[in-house]
Amino acid sequence: MRYFSQIADEVIALFTPYPFYAVVDAYERWYDVDDEEVLQILNNLKNYIKNDKNKKNDA
């Protein structure tokens, strides 16, 4: 909550299941993402941004 208090005046939880244990409980499908998958996603994003900038410069 400390983080949110720095960026928002108010936080409203629309739904909190009872008993509430973890965010994962709100998802129908959840899987852990390993480091390799995260690095691949970040690399893909880096390439996408690079290609997008090149397209804008060519226009």
CSV table of N, CA and C in Angstrom, one decimal:
chain,number,residue,atom,x,y,z
A,1,MET,N,0.8,-1.2,0.0
A,1,MET,CA,0.0,0.0,0.0
A,1,MET,C,0.9,1.3,0.0
A,2,ARG,N,2.1,1.2,0.5
A,2,ARG,CA,2.9,2.3,0.5
A,2,ARG,C,3.2,2.8,-0.9
A,3,TYR,N,3.4,1.9,-1.8
A,3,TYR,CA,3.7,2.2,-3.2
A,3,TYR,C,2.5,3.0,-3.8
A,4,PHE,N,1.3,2.4,-3.6
A,4,PHE,CA,0.1,3.1,-4.1
A,4,PHE,C,-0.2,4.4,-3.5
A,5,SER,N,0.2,4.6,-2.3
A,5,SER,CA,0.0,5.9,-1.7
A,5,SER,C,0.8,7.0,-2.3
A,6,GLN,N,1.9,6.6,-3.0
A,6,GLN,CA,2.8,7.6,-3.6
A,6,GLN,C,2.2,8.0,-5.0
A,7,ILE,N,1.4,7.1,-5.6
A,7,ILE,CA,0.9,7.4,-7.0
A,7,ILE,C,-0.6,7.6,-7.1
A,8,ALA,N,-1.3,7.4,-6.0
A,8,ALA,CA,-2.8,7.5,-6.0
A,8,ALA,C,-3.3,8.1,-4.7
A,9,ASP,N,-4.4,8.9,-4.8
A,9,ASP,CA,-5.0,9.4,-3.6
A,9,ASP,C,-5.8,8.3,-2.9
A,10,GLU,N,-6.4,7.4,-3.7
A,10,GLU,CA,-7.3,6.4,-3.2
A,10,GLU,C,-7.2,5.1,-3.9
A,11,VAL,N,-7.3,4.0,-3.3
A,11,VAL,CA,-7.3,2.7,-3.9
A,11,VAL,C,-8.6,2.0,-3.5
A,12,ILE,N,-9.3,1.5,-4.5
A,12,ILE,CA,-10.6,0.8,-4.2
A,12,ILE,C,-10.5,-0.6,-4.8
A,13,ALA,N,-10.7,-1.6,-3.9
A,13,ALA,CA,-10.7,-3.0,-4.3
A,13,ALA,C,-12.1,-3.4,-4.7
A,14,LEU,N,-12.4,-3.6,-6.0
A,14,LEU,CA,-13.8,-3.9,-6.4
A,14,LEU,C,-14.2,-5.3,-5.9
A,15,PHE,N,-13.3,-6.2,-5.8
A,15,PHE,CA,-13.7,-7.6,-5.4
A,15,PHE,C,-12.5,-8.2,-4.6
A,16,THR,N,-12.8,-8.7,-3.5
A,16,THR,CA,-11.8,-9.5,-2.7
A,16,THR,C,-12.5,-10.7,-2.2
A,17,PRO,N,-12.1,-11.9,-2.7
A,17,PRO,CA,-12.7,-13.1,-2.3
A,17,PRO,C,-12.4,-13.4,-0.8
A,18,TYR,N,-13.3,-14.1,-0.2
A,18,TYR,CA,-13.1,-14.4,1.2
A,18,TYR,C,-13.0,-15.9,1.4
A,19,PRO,N,-12.0,-16.4,2.0
A,19,PRO,CA,-10.8,-15.6,2.5
A,19,PRO,C,-9.8,-15.3,1.4
A,20,PHE,N,-9.2,-14.2,1.5
A,20,PHE,CA,-8.2,-13.7,0.5
A,20,PHE,C,-6.8,-14.2,0.9
A,21,TYR,N,-6.2,-15.0,0.0
A,21,TYR,CA,-4.8,-15.5,0.3
A,21,TYR,C,-3.8,-14.8,-0.6
A,22,ALA,N,-4.1,-14.8,-2.0
A,22,ALA,CA,-3.1,-14.3,-2.9
A,22,ALA,C,-3.8,-13.9,-4.2
A,23,VAL,N,-3.1,-13.0,-5.0
A,23,VAL,CA,-3.7,-12.5,-6.2
A,23,VAL,C,-3.9,-13.7,-7.2
A,24,VAL,N,-3.1,-14.7,-7.1
A,24,VAL,CA,-3.3,-15.8,-8.0
A,24,VAL,C,-4.6,-16.5,-7.9
A,25,ASP,N,-5.2,-16.4,-6.7
A,25,ASP,CA,-6.6,-17.0,-6.5
A,25,ASP,C,-7.6,-16.4,-7.4
A,26,ALA,N,-7.4,-15.2,-7.9
A,26,ALA,CA,-8.4,-14.5,-8.7
A,26,ALA,C,-8.4,-14.9,-10.2
A,27,TYR,N,-7.4,-15.7,-10.6
A,27,TYR,CA,-7.2,-16.1,-12.0
A,27,TYR,C,-7.7,-17.5,-12.2
A,28,GLU,N,-8.3,-17.7,-13.3
A,28,GLU,CA,-8.7,-19.1,-13.7
A,28,GLU,C,-7.5,-19.9,-14.2
A,29,ARG,N,-6.6,-19.2,-14.9
A,29,ARG,CA,-5.4,-19.8,-15.4
A,29,ARG,C,-4.2,-19.0,-15.0
A,30,TRP,N,-3.2,-19.6,-14.3
A,30,TRP,CA,-2.1,-18.9,-13.8
A,30,TRP,C,-0.9,-19.8,-14.0
A,31,TYR,N,0.2,-19.3,-14.4
A,31,TYR,CA,1.4,-20.1,-14.4
A,31,TYR,C,2.6,-19.2,-14.1
A,32,ASP,N,3.6,-19.8,-13.5
A,32,ASP,CA,4.8,-19.0,-13.2
A,32,ASP,C,5.6,-18.9,-14.4
A,33,VAL,N,6.2,-17.7,-14.5
A,33,VAL,CA,7.1,-17.4,-15.7
A,33,VAL,C,8.5,-17.5,-15.2
A,34,ASP,N,9.3,-18.4,-15.9
A,34,ASP,CA,10.7,-18.5,-15.6
A,34,ASP,C,11.5,-17.4,-16.1
A,35,ASP,N,12.7,-17.3,-15.7
A,35,ASP,CA,13.6,-16.2,-16.1
A,35,ASP,C,13.9,-16.2,-17.6
A,36,GLU,N,14.0,-17.4,-18.2
A,36,GLU,CA,14.3,-17.5,-19.6
A,36,GLU,C,13.1,-16.9,-20.4
A,37,GLU,N,11.9,-17.2,-20.0
A,37,GLU,CA,10.8,-16.7,-20.7
A,37,GLU,C,10.7,-15.1,-20.6
A,38,VAL,N,11.0,-14.6,-19.4
A,38,VAL,CA,11.0,-13.2,-19.2
A,38,VAL,C,12.0,-12.5,-20.1
A,39,LEU,N,13.2,-13.1,-20.1
A,39,LEU,CA,14.3,-12.5,-21.0
A,39,LEU,C,13.9,-12.5,-22.4
A,40,GLN,N,13.2,-13.6,-22.9
A,40,GLN,CA,12.8,-13.7,-24.3
A,40,GLN,C,11.8,-12.6,-24.6
A,41,ILE,N,10.8,-12.4,-23.7
A,41,ILE,CA,9.8,-11.4,-23.9
A,41,ILE,C,10.5,-10.0,-24.0
A,42,LEU,N,11.4,-9.7,-23.0
A,42,LEU,CA,12.1,-8.4,-23.0
A,42,LEU,C,12.9,-8.2,-24.3
A,43,ASN,N,13.5,-9.3,-24.8
A,43,ASN,CA,14.3,-9.2,-26.0
A,43,ASN,C,13.4,-8.9,-27.2
A,44,ASN,N,12.3,-9.6,-27.2
A,44,ASN,CA,11.3,-9.3,-28.3
A,44,ASN,C,10.8,-7.9,-28.3
A,45,LEU,N,10.6,-7.4,-27.1
A,45,LEU,CA,10.1,-6.0,-27.0
A,45,LEU,C,11.2,-5.0,-27.5
A,46,LYS,N,12.4,-5.3,-27.1
A,46,LYS,CA,13.5,-4.5,-27.5
A,46,LYS,C,13.6,-4.4,-29.0
A,47,ASN,N,13.5,-5.6,-29.7
A,47,ASN,CA,13.5,-5.6,-31.1
A,47,ASN,C,12.4,-4.9,-31.7
A,48,TYR,N,11.2,-5.1,-31.1
A,48,TYR,CA,10.0,-4.4,-31.7
A,48,TYR,C,10.2,-2.9,-31.6
A,49,ILE,N,10.7,-2.4,-30.5
A,49,ILE,CA,10.9,-0.9,-30.3
A,49,ILE,C,11.9,-0.4,-31.3
A,50,LYS,N,13.0,-1.2,-31.5
A,50,LYS,CA,14.0,-0.8,-32.4
A,50,LYS,C,13.5,-0.8,-33.9
A,51,ASN,N,12.7,-1.8,-34.3
A,51,ASN,CA,12.1,-1.8,-35.6
A,51,ASN,C,11.1,-0.7,-35.8
A,52,ASP,N,10.3,-0.4,-34.8
A,52,ASP,CA,9.3,0.7,-34.9
A,52,ASP,C,10.0,2.0,-35.0
A,53,LYS,N,11.1,2.3,-34.3
A,53,LYS,CA,11.9,3.5,-34.5
A,53,LYS,C,12.4,3.6,-35.9
A,54,ASN,N,12.9,2.5,-36.4
A,54,ASN,CA,13.5,2.5,-37.8
A,54,ASN,C,12.4,2.8,-38.8
A,55,LYS,N,11.2,2.3,-38.6
A,55,LYS,CA,10.1,2.6,-39.6
A,55,LYS,C,9.7,4.0,-39.5
A,56,LYS,N,9.7,4.6,-38.3
A,56,LYS,CA,9.4,6.0,-38.2
A,56,LYS,C,10.4,6.9,-38.8
A,57,ASN,N,11.7,6.5,-38.7
A,57,ASN,CA,12.8,7.3,-39.3
A,57,ASN,C,12.8,7.2,-40.8
A,58,ASP,N,12.4,6.1,-41.4
A,58,ASP,CA,12.3,5.9,-42.8
A,58,ASP,C,11.2,6.6,-43.5
A,59,ALA,N,10.1,7.0,-42.7
A,59,ALA,CA,8.9,7.6,-43.2
A,59,ALA,C,9.2,9.0,-43.6
